[in-house]
PDB file of C-alpha atoms in Angstrom:
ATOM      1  CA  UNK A  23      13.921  11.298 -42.419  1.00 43.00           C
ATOM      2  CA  UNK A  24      17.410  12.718 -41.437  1.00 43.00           C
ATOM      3  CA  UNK A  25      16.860  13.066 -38.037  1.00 45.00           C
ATOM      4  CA  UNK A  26      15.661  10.670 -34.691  1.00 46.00           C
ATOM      5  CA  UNK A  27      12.133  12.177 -33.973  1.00 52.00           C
ATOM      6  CA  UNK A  28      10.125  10.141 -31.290  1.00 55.00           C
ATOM      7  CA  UNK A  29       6.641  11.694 -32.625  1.00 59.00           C
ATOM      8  CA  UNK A  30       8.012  10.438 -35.961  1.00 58.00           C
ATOM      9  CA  UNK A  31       6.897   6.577 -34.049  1.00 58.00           C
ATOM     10  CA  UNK A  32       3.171   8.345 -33.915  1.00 58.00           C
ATOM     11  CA  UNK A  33       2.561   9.950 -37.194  1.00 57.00           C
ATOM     12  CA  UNK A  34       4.218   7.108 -39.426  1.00 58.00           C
ATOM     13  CA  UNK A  35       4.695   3.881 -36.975  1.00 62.00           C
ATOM     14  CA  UNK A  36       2.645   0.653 -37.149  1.00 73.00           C
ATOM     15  CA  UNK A  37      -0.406   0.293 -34.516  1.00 81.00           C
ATOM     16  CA  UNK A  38       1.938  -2.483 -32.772  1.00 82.00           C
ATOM     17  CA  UNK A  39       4.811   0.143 -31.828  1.00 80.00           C
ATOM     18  CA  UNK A  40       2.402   2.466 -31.466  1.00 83.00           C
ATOM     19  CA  UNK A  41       0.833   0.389 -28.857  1.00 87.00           C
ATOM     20  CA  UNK A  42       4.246  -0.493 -27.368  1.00 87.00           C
ATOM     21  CA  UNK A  43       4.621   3.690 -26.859  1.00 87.00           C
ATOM     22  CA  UNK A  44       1.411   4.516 -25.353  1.00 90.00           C
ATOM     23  CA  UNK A  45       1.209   1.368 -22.849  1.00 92.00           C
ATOM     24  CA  UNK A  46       4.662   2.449 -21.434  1.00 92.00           C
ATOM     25  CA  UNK A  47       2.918   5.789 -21.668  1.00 92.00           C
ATOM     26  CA  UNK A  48       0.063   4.691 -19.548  1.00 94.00           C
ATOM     27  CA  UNK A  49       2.306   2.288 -17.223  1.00 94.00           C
ATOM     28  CA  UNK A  50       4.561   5.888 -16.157  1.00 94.00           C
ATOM     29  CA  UNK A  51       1.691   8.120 -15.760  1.00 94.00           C
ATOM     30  CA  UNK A  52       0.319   5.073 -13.128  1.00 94.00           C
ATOM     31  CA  UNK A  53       3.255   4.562 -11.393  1.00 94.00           C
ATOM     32  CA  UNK A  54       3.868   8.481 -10.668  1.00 94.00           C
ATOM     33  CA  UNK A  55       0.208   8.810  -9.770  1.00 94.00           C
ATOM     34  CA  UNK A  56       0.492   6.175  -7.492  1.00 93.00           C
ATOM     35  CA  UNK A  57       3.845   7.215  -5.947  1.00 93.00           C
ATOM     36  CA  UNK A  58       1.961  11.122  -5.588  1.00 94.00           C
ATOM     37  CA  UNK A  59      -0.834   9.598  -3.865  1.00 92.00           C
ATOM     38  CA  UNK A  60       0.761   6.913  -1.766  1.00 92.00           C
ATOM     39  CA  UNK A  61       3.700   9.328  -0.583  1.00 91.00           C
ATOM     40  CA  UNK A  62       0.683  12.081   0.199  1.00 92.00           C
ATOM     41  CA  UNK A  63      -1.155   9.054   2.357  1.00 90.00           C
ATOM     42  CA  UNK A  64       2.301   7.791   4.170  1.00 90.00           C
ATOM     43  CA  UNK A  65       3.184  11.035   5.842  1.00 90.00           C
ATOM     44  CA  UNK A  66      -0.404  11.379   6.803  1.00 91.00           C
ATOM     45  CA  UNK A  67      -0.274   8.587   7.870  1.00 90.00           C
ATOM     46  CA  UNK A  68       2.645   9.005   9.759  1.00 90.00           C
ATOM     47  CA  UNK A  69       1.469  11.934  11.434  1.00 91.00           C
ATOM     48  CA  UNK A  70      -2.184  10.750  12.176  1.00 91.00           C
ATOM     49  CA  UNK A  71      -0.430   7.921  14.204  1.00 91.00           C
ATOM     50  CA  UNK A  72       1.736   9.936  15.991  1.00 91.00           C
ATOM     51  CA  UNK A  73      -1.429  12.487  17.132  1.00 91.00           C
ATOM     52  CA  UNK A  74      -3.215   9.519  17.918  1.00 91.00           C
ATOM     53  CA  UNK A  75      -0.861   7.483  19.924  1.00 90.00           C
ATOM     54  CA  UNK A  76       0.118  11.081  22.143  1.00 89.00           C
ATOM     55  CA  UNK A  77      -3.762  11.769  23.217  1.00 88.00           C
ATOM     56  CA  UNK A  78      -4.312   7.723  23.977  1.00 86.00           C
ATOM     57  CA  UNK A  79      -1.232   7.416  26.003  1.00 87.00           C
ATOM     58  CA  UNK A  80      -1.875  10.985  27.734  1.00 85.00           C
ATOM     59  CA  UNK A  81      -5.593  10.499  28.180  1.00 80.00           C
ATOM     60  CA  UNK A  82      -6.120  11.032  32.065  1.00 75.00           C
ATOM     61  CA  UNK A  83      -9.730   9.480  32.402  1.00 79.00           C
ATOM     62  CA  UNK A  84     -11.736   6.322  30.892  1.00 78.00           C
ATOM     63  CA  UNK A  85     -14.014   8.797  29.356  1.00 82.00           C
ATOM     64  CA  UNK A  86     -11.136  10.822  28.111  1.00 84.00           C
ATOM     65  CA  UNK A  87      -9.414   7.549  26.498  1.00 85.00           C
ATOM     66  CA  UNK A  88     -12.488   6.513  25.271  1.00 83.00           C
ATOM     67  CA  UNK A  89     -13.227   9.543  23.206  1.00 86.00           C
ATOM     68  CA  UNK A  90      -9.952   9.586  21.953  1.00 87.00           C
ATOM     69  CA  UNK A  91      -9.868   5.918  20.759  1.00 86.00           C
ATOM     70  CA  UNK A  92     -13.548   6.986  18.830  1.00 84.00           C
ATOM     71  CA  UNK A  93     -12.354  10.241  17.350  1.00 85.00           C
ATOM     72  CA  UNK A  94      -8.659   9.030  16.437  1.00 84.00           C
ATOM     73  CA  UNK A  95      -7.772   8.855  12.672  1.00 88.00           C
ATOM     74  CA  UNK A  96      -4.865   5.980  11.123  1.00 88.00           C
ATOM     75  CA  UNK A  97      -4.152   2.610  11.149  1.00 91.00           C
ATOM     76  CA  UNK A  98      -2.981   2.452  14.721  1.00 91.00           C
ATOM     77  CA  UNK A  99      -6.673   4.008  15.906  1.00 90.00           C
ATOM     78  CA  UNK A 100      -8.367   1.402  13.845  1.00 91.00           C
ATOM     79  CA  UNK A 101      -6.496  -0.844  15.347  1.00 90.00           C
ATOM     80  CA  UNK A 102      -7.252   0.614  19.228  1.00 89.00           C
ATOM     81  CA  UNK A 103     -10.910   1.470  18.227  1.00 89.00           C
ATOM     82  CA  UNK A 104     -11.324  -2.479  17.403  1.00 87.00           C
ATOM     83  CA  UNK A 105      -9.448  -3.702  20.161  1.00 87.00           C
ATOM     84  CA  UNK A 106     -11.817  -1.802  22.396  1.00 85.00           C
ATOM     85  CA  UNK A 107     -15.011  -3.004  20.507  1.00 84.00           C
ATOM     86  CA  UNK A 108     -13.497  -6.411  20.835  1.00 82.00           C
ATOM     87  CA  UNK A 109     -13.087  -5.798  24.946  1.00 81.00           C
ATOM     88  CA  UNK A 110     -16.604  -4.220  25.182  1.00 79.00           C
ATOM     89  CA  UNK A 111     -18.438  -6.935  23.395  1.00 79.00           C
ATOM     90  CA  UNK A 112     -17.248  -9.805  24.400  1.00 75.00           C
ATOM     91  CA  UNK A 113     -19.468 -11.836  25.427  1.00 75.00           C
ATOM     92  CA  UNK A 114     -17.654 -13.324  28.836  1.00 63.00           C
ATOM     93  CA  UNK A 115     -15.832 -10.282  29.357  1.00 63.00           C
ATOM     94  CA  UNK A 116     -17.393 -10.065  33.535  1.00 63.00           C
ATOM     95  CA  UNK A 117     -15.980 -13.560  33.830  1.00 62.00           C
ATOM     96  CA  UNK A 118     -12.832 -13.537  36.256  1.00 64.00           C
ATOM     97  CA  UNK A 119     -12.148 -16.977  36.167  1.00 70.00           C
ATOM     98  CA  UNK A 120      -8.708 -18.182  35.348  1.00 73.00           C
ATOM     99  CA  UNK A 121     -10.467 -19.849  32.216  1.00 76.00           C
ATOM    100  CA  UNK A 122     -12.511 -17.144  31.563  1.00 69.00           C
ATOM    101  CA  UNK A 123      -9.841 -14.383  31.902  1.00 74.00           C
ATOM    102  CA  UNK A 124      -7.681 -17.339  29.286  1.00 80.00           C
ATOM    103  CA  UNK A 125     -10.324 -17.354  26.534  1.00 81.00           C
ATOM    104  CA  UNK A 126     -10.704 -13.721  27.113  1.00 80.00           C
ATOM    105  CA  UNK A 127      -6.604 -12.968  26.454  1.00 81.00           C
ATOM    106  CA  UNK A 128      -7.114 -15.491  23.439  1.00 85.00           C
ATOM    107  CA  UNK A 129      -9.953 -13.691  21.657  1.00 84.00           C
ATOM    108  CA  UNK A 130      -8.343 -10.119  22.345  1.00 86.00           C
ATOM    109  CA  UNK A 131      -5.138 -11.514  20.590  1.00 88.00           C
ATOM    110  CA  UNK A 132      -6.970 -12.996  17.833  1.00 89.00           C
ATOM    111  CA  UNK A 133      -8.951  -9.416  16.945  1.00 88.00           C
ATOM    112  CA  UNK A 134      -5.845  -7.480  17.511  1.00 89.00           C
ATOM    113  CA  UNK A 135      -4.145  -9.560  14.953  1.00 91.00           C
ATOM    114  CA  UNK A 136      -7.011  -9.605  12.655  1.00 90.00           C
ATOM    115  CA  UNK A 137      -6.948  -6.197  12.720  1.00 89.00           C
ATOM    116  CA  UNK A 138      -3.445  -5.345  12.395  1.00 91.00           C
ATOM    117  CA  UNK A 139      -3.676  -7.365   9.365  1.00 90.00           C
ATOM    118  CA  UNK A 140      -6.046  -5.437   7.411  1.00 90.00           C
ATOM    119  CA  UNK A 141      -4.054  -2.210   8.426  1.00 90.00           C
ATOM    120  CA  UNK A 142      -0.731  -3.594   6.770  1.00 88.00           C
ATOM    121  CA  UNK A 143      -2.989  -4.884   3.932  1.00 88.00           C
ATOM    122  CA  UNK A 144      -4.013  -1.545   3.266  1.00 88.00           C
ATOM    123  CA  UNK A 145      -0.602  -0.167   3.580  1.00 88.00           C
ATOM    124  CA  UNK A 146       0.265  -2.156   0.705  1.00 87.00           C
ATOM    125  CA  UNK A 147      -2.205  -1.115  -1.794  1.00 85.00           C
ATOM    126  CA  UNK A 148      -0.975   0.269  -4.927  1.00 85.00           C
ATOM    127  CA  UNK A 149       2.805  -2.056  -4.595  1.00 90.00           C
ATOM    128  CA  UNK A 150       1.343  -4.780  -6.879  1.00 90.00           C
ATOM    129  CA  UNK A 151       1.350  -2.311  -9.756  1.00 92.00           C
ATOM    130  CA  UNK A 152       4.450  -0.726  -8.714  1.00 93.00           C
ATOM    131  CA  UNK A 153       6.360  -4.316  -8.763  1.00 93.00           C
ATOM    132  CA  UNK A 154       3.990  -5.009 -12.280  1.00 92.00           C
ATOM    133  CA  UNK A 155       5.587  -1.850 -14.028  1.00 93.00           C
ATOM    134  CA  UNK A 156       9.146  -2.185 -12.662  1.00 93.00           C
ATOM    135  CA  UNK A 157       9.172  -6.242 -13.992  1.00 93.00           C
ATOM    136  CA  UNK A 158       7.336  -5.940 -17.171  1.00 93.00           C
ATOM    137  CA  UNK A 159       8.134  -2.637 -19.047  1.00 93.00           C
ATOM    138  CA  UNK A 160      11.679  -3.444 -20.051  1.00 93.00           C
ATOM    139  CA  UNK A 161      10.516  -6.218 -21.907  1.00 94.00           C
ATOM    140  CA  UNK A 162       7.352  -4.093 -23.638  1.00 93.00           C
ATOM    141  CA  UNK A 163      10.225  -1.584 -24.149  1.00 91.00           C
ATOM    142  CA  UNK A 164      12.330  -4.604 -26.089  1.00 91.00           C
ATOM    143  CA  UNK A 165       9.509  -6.021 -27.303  1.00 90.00           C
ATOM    144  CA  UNK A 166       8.904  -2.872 -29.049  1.00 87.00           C
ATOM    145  CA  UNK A 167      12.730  -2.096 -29.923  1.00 86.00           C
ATOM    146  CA  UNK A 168      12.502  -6.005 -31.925  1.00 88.00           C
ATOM    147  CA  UNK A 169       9.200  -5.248 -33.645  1.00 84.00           C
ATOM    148  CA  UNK A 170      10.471  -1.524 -35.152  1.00 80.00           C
ATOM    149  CA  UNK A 171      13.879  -3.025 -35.866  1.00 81.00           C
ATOM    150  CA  UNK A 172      12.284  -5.734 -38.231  1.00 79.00           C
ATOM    151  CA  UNK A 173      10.089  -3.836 -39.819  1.00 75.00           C
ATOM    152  CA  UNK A 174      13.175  -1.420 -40.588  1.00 73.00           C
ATOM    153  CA  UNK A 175      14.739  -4.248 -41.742  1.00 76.00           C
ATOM    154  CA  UNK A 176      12.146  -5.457 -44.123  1.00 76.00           C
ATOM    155  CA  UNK A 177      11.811  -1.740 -45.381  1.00 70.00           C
ATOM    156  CA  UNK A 178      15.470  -1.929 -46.293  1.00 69.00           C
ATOM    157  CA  UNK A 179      15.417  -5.067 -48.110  1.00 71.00           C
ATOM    158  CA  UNK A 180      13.506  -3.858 -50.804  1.00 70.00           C
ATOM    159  CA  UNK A 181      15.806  -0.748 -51.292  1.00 62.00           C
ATOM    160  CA  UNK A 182      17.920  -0.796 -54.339  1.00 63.00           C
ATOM    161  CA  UNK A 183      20.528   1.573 -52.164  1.00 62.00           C
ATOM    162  CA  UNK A 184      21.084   1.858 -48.718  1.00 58.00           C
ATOM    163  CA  UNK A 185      22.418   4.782 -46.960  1.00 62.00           C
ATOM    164  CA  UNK A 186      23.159   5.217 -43.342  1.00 61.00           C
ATOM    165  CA  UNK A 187      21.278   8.099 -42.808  1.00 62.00           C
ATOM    166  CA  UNK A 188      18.162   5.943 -44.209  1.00 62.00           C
ATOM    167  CA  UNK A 189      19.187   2.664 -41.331  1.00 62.00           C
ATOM    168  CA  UNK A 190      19.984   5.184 -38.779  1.00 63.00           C
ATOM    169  CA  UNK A 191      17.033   6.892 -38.054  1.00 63.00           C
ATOM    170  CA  UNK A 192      14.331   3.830 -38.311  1.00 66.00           C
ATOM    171  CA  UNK A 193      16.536   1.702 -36.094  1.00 72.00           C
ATOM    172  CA  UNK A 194      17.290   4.418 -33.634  1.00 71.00           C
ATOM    173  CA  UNK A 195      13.445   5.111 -33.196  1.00 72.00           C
ATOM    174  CA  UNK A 196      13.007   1.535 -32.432  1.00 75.00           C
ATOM    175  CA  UNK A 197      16.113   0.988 -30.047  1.00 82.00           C
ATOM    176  CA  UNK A 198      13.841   4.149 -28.265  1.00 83.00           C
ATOM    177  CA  UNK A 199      11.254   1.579 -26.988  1.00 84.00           C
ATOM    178  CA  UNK A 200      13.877   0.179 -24.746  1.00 89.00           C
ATOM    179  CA  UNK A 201      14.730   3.271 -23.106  1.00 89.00           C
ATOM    180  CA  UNK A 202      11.272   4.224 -22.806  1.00 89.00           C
ATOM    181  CA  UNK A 203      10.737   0.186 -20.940  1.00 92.00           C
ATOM    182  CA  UNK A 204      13.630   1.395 -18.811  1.00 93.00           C
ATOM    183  CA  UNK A 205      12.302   4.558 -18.087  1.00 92.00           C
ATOM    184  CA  UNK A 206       9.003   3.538 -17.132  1.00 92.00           C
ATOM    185  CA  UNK A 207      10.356   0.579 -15.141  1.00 94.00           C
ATOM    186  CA  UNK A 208      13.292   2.377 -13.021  1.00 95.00           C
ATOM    187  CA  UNK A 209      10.065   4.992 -11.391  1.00 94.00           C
ATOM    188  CA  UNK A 210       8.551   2.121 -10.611  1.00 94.00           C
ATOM    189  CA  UNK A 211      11.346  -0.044  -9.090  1.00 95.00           C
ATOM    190  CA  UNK A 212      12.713   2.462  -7.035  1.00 95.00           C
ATOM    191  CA  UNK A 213       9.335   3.763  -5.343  1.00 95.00           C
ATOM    192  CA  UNK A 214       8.651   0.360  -4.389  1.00 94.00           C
ATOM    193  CA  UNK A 215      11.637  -0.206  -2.706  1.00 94.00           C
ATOM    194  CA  UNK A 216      10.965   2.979  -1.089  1.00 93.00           C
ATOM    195  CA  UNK A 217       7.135   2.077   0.294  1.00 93.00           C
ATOM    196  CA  UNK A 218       8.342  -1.527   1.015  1.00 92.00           C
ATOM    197  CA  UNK A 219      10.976  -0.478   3.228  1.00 92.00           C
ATOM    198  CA  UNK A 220       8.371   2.125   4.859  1.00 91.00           C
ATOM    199  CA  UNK A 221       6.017  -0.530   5.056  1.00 90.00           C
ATOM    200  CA  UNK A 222       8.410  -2.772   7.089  1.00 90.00           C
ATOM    201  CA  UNK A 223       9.066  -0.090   9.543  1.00 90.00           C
ATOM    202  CA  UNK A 224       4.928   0.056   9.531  1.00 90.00           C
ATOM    203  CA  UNK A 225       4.503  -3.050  10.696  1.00 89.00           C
ATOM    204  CA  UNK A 226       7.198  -2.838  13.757  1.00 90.00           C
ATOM    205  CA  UNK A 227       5.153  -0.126  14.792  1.00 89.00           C
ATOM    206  CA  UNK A 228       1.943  -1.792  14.338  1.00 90.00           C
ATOM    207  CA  UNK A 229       3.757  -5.253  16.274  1.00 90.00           C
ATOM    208  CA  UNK A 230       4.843  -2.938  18.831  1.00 91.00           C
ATOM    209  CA  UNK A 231       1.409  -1.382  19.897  1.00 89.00           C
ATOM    210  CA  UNK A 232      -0.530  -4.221  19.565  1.00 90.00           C
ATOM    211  CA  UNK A 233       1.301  -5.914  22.055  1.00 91.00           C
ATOM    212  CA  UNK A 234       1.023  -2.713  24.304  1.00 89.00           C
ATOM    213  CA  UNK A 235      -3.288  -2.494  23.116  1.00 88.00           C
ATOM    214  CA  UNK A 236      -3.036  -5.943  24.284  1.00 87.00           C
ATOM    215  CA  UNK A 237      -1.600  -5.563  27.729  1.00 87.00           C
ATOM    216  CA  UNK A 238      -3.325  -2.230  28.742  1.00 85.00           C
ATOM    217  CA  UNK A 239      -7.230  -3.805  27.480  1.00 83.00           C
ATOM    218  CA  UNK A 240      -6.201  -6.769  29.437  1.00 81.00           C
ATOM    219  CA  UNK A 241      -4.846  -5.210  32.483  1.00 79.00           C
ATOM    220  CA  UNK A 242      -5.716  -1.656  32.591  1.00 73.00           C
ATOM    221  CA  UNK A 243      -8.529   0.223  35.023  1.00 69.00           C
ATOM    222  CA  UNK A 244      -9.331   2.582  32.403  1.00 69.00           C
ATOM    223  CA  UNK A 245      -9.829  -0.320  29.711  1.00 66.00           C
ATOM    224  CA  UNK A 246     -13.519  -1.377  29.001  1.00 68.00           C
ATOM    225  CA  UNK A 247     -14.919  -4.188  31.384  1.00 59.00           C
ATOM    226  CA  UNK A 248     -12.448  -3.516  33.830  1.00 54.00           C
ATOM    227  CA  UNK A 249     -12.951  -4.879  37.446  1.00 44.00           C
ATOM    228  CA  UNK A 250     -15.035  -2.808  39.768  1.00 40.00           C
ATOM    229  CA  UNK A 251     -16.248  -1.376  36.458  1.00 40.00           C
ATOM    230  CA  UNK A 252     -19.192  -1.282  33.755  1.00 46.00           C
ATOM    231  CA  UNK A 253     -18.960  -1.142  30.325  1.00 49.00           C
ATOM    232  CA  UNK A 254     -20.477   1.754  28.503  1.00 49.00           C
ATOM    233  CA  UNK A 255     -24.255   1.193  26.985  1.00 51.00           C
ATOM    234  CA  UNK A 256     -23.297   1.715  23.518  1.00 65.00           C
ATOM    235  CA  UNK A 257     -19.907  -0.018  22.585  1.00 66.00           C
ATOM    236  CA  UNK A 258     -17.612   1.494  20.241  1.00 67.00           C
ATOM    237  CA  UNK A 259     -17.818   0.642  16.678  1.00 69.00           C
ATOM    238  CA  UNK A 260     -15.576  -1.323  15.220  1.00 67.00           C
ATOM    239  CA  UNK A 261     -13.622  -0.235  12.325  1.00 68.00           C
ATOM    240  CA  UNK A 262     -13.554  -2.393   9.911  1.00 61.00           C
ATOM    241  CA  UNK A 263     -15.788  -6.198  10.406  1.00 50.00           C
ATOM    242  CA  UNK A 264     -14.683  -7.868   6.839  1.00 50.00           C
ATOM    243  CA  UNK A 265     -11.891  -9.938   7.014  1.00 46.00           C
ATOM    244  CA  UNK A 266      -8.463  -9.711   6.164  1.00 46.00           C
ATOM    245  CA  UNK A 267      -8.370 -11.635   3.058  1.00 43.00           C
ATOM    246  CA  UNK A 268     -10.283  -9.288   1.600  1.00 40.00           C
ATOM    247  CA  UNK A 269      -7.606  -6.495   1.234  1.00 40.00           C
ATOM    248  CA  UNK A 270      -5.559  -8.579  -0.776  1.00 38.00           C
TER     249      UNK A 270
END
């Protein structure tokens, strides 16, 4: 072989470097599908909140705002539509007692927060394999570059003559693993930077309108169980009941 041919790894390679190619293989192809998806899901995201937020704060009746909060799609109308199941079902939510307006503040602040949870929780799927790829290929890639470069080695030894053209190409096939670790890793690195950092200006926007969910359920006359007011027959749904560890 007089010349550095990758497929050359494939057709004549041990199953060990072989492996080494086709997990790096497999890690790449992840990370990009998972980059393609999550950037799809962000900007819908993005603009799914923004629809969202524009009808709720525009809405000019209770029945308006509550058909909005039912209908509205994204995190932050998850977040609304279990605020307001939280304010229509609790229990002591006609009880205008200091105390009873106290316990009330204290369990709409515990299902806001509950819920915002699971939103960022969700925001972050798919970041554990990002940060996986970006930490661990480089060292399959060397891994790989070691293994190919003692086998060359061994191959070598038994040679009566060696030539440069016959250390050259084995060793320069196996030094390939380590750009392939690199290449798969770098992908991987920088798109979760990129969703971490979107992620963090996520959650300021999901800190910022639950404490404005907060203060209009708790204070509004077009929130549910308002005074002066009933509640509607059939509460809204919540979004999600499981718990927040869950989406971990």
């Amino acid at each position: 072989m007089n010349d550095l041919n990758i497929l050359y790894v494939f057709y004549h390679g041990d199953p060990v470097l072989i492996g080494v190619f086709l997990t790096l293989l497999v890690l790449s192809i992840a990370t990009w599908a998972i980059a393609a998806t999550k950037g799809i899901s962000l900007v819908e995201t993005r603009r799914a909140n923004r629809r969202f937020l524009q009808g709720f704060w525009n809405a000019g009746s209770p029945r308006a705002l509550r058909e909005v909060v039912s209908s509205g799609r994204g995190p932050v109308a998850e977040m609304a539509r279990d605020g307001w199941h939280a304010a229509e079902t609790y229990p002591g939510r006609h009880d205008l007692s200091p105390k009873g307006e106290q316990r009330l503040d204290d369990h709409m602040i515990r299902m806001i927060r509950q819920s915002m949870d699971r939103q960022q929780l969700r925001m972050q799927a798919g970041q554990t394999l990002l940060a996986s790829v970006g930490s661990l290929a480089p060292f399959i890639g060397l891994f790989g570059t070691v293994w190919g470069i003692h086998n060359a080695l061994i191959e070598l030894s038994i040679l009566e003559s060696v030539s440069m053209d016959l250390v050259a190409g084995p060793l320069g096939e196996a030094l390939v693993a380590t750009a392939a670790g690199l290449a798969a890793a770098i992908p991987a690195v920088a798109f979760y930077n990129v969703f971490n950092r979107f992620n963090r200006l996520m959650q300021q926007d999901f800190e910022a309108f639950a404490h404005d969910l907060h203060a209009f359920l708790m204070h509004s006359d077009h929130a549910p169980g308002a005074a002066g007011r009933q509640t509607d027959a059939n509460p809204l749904p919540a979004s999600d009941t499981r718990p927040a560890a869950e989406g971990a």
